XYZ file of C-alpha atoms in Angstrom:
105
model
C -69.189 31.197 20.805
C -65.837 32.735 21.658
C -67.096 36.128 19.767
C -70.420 36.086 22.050
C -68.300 36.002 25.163
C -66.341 39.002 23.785
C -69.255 41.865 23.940
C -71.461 42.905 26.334
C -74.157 42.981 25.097
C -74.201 39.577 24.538
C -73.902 39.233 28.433
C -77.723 38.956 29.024
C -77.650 35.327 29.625
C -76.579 34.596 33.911
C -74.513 31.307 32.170
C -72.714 33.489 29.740
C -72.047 36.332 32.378
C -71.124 33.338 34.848
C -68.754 32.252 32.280
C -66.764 35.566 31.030
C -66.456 36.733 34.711
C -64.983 32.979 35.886
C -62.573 33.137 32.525
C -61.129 36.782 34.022
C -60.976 35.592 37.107
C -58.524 32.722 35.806
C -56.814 35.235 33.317
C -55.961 37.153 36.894
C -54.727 33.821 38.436
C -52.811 33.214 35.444
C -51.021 36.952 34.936
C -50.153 36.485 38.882
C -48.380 33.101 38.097
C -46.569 34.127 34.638
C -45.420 38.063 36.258
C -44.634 36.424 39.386
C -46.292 39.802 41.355
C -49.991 40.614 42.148
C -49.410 44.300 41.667
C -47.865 44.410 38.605
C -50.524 41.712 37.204
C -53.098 44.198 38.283
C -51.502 47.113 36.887
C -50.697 45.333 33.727
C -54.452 44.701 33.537
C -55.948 47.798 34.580
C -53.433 49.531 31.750
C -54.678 46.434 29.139
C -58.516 48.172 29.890
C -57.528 51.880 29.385
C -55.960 50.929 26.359
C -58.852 48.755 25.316
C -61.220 51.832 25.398
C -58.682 53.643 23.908
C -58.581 51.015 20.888
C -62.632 50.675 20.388
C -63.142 54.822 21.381
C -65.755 53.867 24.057
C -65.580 53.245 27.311
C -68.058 51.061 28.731
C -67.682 51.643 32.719
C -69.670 48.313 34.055
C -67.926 46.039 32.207
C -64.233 47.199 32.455
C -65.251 47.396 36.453
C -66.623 44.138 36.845
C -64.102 42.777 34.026
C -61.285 44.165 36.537
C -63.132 43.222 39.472
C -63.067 39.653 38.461
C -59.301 39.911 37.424
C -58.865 41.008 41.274
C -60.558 38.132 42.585
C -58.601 35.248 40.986
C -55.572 37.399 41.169
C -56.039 37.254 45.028
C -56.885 33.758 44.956
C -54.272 32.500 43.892
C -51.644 34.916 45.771
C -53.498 34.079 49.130
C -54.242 30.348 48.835
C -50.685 28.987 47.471
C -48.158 31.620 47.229
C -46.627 32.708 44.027
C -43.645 29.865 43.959
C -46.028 26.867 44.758
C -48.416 27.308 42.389
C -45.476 28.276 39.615
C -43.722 25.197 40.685
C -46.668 23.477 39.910
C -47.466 24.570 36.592
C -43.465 23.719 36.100
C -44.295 20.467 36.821
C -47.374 19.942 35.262
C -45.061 21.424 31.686
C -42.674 19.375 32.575
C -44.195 16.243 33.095
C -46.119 17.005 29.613
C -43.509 17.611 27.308
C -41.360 14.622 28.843
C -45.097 12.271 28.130
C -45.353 13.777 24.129
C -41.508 12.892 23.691
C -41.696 9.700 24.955
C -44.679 8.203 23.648
């Protein structure tokens, strides 16, 4: 399942296509959180595209675009809605409170 969502051909499906481009969106949300700055979780990912072309030796156009695109979106979600610190606070937390639950079981 994991390898379909990989290639795009295998994009044909609107559910599938739905899918991938809500899973970069989060990946975006997520690099945002982790590097603490939109711009350099942007960059990071734009640079993680080139080199991806670089790596297979094709470059398919539409689907780094809307890959990126995506990225952008949830990127700007989450630096809009909450603000970098809340929403890492709250993923503190969240670790936090479940490594404290596994160790005291």
């Amino acid at each position: 399942m994991l390898r379909d969502l990989l290639t795009p051909e295998d994009h044909a499906d609107p559910y599938i296509w739905a899918a991938v481009f809500a899973a970069h969106a989060w990946v975006g949300a997520a690099l945002v959180i982790v590097l603490g700055d939109i711009h350099l979780a942007l960059t990071g990912y734009l640079l993680f595209e080139v080199l991806q072309a670089v790596v297979s030796r094709r470059l398919i156009v539409l689907d780094s675009v809307l890959d990126w695109l995506a990225v952008v979106l949830g990127a700007a979600m989450i630096w809009t809605e909450a603000g970098r610190w809340i929403v890492a606070l709250i993923c503190v937390a969240i670790a936090a409170g479940w490594i404290w639950k596994r160790r005291h079981r």
